[in-house]
Short mmCIF file of C-alpha atoms in Angstrom, two decimals:
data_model
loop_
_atom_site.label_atom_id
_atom_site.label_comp_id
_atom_site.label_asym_id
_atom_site.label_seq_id
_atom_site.Cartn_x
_atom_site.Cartn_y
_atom_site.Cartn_z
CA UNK P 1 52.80 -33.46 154.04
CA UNK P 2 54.12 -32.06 151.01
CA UNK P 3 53.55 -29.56 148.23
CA UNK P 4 53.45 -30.64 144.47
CA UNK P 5 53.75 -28.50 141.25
CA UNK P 6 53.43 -30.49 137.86
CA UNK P 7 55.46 -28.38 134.13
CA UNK P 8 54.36 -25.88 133.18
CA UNK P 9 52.37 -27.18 130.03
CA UNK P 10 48.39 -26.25 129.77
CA UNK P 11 48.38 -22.77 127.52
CA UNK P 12 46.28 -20.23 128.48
CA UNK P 13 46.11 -16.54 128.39
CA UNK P 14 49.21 -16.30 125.66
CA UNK P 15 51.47 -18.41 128.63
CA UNK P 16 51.29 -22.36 130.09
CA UNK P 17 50.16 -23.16 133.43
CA UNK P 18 51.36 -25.59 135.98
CA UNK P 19 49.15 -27.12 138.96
CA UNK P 20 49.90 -26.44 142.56
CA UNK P 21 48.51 -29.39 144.95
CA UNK P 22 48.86 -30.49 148.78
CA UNK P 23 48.60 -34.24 149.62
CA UNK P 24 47.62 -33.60 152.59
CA UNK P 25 45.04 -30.86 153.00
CA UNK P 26 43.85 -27.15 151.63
CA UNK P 27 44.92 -25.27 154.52
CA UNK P 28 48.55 -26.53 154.12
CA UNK P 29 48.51 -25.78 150.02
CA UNK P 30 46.87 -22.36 150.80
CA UNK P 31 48.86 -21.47 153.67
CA UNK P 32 51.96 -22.31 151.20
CA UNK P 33 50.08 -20.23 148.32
CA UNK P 34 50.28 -17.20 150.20
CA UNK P 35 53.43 -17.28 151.32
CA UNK P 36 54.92 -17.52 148.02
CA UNK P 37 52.67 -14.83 146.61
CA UNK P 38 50.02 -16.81 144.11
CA UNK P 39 46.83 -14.48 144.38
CA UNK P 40 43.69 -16.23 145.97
CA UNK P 41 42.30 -15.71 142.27
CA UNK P 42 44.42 -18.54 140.86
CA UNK P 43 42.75 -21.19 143.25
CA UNK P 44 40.23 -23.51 141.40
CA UNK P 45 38.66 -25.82 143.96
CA UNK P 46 41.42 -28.68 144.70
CA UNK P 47 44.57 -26.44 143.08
CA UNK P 48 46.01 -23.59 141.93
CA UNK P 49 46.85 -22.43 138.53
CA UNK P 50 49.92 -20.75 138.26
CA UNK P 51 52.25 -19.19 135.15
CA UNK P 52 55.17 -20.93 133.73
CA UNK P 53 57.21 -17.48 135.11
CA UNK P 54 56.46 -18.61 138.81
CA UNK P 55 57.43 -22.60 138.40
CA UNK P 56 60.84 -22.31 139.47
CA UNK P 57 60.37 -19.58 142.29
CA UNK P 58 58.00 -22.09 143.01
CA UNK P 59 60.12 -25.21 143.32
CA UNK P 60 62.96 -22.78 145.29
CA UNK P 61 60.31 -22.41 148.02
CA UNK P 62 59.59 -25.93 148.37
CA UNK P 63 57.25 -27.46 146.15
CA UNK P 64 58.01 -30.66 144.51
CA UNK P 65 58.20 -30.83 141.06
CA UNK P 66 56.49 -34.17 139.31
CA UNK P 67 55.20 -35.29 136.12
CA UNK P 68 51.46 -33.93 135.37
CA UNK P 69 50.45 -37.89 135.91
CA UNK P 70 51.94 -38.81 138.85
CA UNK P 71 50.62 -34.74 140.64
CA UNK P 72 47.00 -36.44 139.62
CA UNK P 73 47.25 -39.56 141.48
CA UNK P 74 48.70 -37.73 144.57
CA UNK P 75 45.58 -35.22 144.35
CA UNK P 76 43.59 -38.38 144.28
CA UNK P 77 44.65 -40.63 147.12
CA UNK P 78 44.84 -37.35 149.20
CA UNK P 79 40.57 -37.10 149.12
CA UNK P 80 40.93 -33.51 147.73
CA UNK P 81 40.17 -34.02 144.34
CA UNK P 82 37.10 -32.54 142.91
CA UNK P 83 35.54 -35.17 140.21
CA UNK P 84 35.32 -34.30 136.63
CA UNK P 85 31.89 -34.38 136.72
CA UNK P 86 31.81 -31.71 139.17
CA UNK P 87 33.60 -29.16 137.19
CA UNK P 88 31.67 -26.55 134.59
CA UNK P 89 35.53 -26.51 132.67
CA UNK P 90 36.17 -28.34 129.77
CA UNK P 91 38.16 -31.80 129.61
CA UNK P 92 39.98 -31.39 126.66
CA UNK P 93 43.20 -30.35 127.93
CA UNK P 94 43.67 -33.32 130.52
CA UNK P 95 42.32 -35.85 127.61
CA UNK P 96 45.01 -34.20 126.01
CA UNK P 97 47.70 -34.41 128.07
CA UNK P 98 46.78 -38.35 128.83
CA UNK P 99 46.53 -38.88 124.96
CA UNK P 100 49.91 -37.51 124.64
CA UNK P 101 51.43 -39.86 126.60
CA UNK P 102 50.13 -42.90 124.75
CA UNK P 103 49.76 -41.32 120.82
CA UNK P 104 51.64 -37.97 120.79
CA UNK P 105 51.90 -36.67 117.61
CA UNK P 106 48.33 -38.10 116.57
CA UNK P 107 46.20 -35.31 116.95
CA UNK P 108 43.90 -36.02 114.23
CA UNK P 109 42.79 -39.03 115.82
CA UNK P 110 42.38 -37.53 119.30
CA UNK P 111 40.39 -34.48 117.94
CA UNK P 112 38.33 -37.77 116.45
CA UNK P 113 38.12 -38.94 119.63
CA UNK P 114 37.17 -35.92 121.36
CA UNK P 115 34.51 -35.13 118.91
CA UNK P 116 32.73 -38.56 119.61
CA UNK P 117 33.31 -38.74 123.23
CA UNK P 118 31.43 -35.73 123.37
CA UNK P 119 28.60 -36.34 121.33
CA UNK P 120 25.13 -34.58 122.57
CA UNK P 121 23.44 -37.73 122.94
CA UNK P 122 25.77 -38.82 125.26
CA UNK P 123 25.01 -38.41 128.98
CA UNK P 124 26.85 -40.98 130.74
CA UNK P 125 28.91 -42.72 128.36
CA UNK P 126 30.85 -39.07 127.80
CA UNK P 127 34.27 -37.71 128.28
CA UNK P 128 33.44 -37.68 131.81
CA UNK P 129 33.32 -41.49 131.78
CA UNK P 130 36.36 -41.75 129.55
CA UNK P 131 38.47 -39.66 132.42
CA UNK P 132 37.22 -41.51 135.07
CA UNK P 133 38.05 -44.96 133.48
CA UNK P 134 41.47 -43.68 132.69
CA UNK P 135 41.92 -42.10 136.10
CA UNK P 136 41.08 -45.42 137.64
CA UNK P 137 43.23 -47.23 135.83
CA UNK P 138 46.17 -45.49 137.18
CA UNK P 139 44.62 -46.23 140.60
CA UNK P 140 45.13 -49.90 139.85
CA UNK P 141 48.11 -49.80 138.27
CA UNK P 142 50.22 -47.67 140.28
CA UNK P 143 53.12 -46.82 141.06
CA UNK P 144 53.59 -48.71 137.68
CA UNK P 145 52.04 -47.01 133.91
CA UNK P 146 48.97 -48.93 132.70
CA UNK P 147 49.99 -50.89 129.43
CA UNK P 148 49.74 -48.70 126.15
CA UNK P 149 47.40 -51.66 124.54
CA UNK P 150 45.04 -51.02 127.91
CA UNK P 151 44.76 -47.49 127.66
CA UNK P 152 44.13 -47.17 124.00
CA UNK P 153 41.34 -49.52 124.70
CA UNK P 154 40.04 -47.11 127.41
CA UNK P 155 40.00 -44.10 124.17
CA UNK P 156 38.14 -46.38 121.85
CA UNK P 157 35.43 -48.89 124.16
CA UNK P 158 32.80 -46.28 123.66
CA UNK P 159 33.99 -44.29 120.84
CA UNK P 160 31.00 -45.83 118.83
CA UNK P 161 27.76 -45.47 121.56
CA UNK P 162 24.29 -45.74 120.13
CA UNK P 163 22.55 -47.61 123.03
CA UNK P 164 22.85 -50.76 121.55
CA UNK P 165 24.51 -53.64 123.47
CA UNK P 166 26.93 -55.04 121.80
CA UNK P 167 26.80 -53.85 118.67
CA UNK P 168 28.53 -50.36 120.09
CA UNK P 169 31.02 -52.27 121.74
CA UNK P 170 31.82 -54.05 117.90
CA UNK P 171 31.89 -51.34 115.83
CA UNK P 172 34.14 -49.55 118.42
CA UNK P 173 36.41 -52.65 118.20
CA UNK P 174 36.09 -51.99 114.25
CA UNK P 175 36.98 -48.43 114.26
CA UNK P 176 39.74 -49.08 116.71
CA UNK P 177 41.47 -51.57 114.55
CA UNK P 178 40.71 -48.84 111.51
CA UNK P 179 41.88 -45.99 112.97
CA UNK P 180 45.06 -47.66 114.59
CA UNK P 181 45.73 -49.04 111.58
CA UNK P 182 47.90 -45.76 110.06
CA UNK P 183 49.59 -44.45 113.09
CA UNK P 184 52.63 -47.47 113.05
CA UNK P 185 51.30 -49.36 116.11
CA UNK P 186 52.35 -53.16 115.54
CA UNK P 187 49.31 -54.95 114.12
CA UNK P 188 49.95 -57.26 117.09
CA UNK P 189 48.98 -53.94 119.39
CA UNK P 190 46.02 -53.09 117.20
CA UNK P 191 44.49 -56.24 117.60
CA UNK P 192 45.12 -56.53 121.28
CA UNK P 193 43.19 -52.79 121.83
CA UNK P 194 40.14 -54.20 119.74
CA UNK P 195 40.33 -57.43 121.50
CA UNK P 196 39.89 -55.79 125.14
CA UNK P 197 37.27 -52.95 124.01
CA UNK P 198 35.14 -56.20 122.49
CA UNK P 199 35.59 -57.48 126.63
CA UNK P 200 33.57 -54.41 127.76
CA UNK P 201 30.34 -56.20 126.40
CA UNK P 202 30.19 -58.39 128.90
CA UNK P 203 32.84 -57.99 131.14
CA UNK P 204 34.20 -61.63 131.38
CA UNK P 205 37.67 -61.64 130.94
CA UNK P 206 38.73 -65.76 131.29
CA UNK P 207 41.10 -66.32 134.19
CA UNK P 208 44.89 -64.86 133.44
CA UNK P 209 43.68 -62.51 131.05
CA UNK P 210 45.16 -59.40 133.70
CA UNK P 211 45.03 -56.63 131.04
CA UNK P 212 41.58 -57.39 130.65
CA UNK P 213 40.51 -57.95 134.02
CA UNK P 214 42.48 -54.31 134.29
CA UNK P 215 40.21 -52.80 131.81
CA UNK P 216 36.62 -54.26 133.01
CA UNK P 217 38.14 -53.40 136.63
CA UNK P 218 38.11 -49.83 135.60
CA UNK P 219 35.09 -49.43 133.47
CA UNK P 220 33.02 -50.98 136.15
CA UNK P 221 34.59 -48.76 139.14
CA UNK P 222 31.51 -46.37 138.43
CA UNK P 223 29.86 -48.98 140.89
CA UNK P 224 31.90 -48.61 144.04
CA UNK P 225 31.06 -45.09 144.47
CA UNK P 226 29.17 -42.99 146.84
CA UNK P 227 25.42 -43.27 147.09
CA UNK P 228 24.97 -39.81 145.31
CA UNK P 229 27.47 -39.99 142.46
CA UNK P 230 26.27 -43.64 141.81
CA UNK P 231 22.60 -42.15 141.91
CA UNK P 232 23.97 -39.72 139.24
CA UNK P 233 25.01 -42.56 137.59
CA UNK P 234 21.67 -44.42 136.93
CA UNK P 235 20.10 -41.13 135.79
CA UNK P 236 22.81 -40.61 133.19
CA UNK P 237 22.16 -43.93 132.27
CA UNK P 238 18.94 -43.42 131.74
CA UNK P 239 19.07 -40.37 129.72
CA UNK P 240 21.59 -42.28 127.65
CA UNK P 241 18.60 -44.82 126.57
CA UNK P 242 15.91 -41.54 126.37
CA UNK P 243 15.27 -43.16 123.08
CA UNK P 244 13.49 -46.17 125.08
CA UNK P 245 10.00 -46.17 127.19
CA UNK P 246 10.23 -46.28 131.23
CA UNK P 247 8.67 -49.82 131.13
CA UNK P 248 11.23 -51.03 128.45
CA UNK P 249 14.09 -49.60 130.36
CA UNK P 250 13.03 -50.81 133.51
CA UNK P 251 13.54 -54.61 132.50
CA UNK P 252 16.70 -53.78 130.51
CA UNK P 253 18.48 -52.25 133.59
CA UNK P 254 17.47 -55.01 135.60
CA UNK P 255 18.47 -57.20 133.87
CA UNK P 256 21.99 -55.69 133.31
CA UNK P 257 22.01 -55.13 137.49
CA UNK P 258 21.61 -58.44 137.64
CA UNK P 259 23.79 -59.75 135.11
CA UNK P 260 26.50 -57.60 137.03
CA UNK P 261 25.44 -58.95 140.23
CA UNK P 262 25.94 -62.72 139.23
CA UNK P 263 29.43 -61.85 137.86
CA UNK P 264 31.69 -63.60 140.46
CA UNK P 265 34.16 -62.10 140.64
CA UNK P 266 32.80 -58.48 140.12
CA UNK P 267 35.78 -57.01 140.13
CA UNK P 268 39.08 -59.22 139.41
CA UNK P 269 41.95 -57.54 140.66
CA UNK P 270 42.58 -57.24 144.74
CA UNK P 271 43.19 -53.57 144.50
CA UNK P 272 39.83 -53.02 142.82
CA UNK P 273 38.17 -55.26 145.08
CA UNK P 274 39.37 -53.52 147.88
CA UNK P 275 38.82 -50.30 146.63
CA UNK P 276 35.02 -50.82 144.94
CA UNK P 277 33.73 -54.37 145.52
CA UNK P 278 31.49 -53.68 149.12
CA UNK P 279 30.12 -50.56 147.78
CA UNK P 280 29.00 -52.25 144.21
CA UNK P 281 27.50 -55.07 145.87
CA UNK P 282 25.45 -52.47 148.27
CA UNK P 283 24.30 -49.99 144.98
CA UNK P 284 23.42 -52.70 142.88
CA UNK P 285 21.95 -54.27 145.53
CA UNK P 286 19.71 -51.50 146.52
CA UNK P 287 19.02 -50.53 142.77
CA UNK P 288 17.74 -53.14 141.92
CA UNK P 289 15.46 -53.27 145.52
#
């Protein structure tokens, strides 16, 4: 049982913010709240927002300071978080923040990113997807950092998205190796990050290939979730391919639920497996039923 705080770095209201979590339950991180005077107005959902002027009054009552990454993954293997997807607030400033810790200093390219990411077309394959994929990632990964080459992959393996398989997962290998090209990433690196997002077509990695068995791991956890969110899923899905008629779309997804079904393994890594693989196998499953 412990209290968390993470800097002081989101701006806001002419100030930065820091997060205020529990890993253990709301009662203990409201409880501790109140005693150190943060108003009930600063609460949003699974934290509280509080001004850089409080951090250290904060840490002298007992909260732990940690890095903005490592106060996520806490929030997450306590079962408090609230998903993305759940939230009206915008993602930019955690896409930030993660994109910082891979490319600072490239904001061009992030605001690039962004823009794409958040296309209106885009129901599923959003920024909501890109967070999640990154988020799991550090689920697999921890308590080490996912590999830069991995996570740049994550940014760009549906920068492109047009509803076409493969082709979106090529030209988002092409503007990958583009983009990267001008930022003083060793071509080596480059071609490694368009070599994984090109994986996400298919999601066959060949045996030994971790970092992109890491990659297909995450962008596949979408799977092993809940009936509801996973039922939120398939509709996204679906308004992703609006462009296509019911009976059209009907064979394409079964198809794809099938292809995902006959992948063996589904999911490469133990941790994944453990975490995603029975509840995949029962949506699919049932989806395609």
């Amino acid at each position: 049982m412990a209290i968390f705080v993470d800097p002081p770095l989101w701006p806001a209201h002419g100030t930065h913010f820091s997060h205020l979590i529990s890993d253990t339950s709301l009662e203990e991180l409201h409880a501790f709240a109140a005693a150190a005077g943060v108003p009930d107005r600063a609460f949003d959902g699974d934290h509280y927002d509080v001004p850089e002027r409080r951090f250290d009054d904060l840490v002298a009552a007992g909260a732990i300071p940690v890095e903005a990454r490592i106060l996520v993954r806490k929030l997450i293997a306590s079962g408090l978080r609230i998903p993305a997807r759940a939230r009206n607030t915008s993602l930019k400033v955690p896409l930030l923040n993660r994109w910082n810790t891979v490319m600072h200093g490239h904001d061009a390219l992030f605001l690039d990113l962004l823009d794409r990411w958040g296309e209106e077309h885009r129901q599923y394959h959003g920024c909501t997807h890109l967070l999640a994929v990154l988020e799991a990632l550090d689920l697999l990964t921890e308590p080490a950092e996912p590999p830069r080459t991995v996570l740049l992959a994550a940014w760009f393996h549906d920068a492109v998205y047009r509803g076409v398989a493969g082709q979106d997962e090529e030209e988002s290998a092409r503007l990958a190796e583009d983009r990267l090209a001008g930022t003083g990433l060793p071509d080596a690196e480059i071609e490694e990050v368009a070599r994984l997002v090109r994986l996400t077509s298919d999601h066959r990695p060949d045996p030994g290939d971790d970092d992109g068995a890491l990659l297909c791991d995450a962008d596949l956890s979408v799977l092993g979730g809940d009936p509801e969110p996973y039922a939120r899923y398939v509709a996204a899905v679906r308004k992703d391919y609006a462009h296509i008629g019911d009976a059209d779309f009907a064979a394409g997804r079964a198809a794809v639920v099938r292809h995902l079904l006959e992948l063996d393994p589904l999911f490469h890594s133990q941790r994944a497996r453990e975490l995603w693989l029975d509840a995949a196998r029962r949506n699919l499953q049932g989806e395609l039923a």
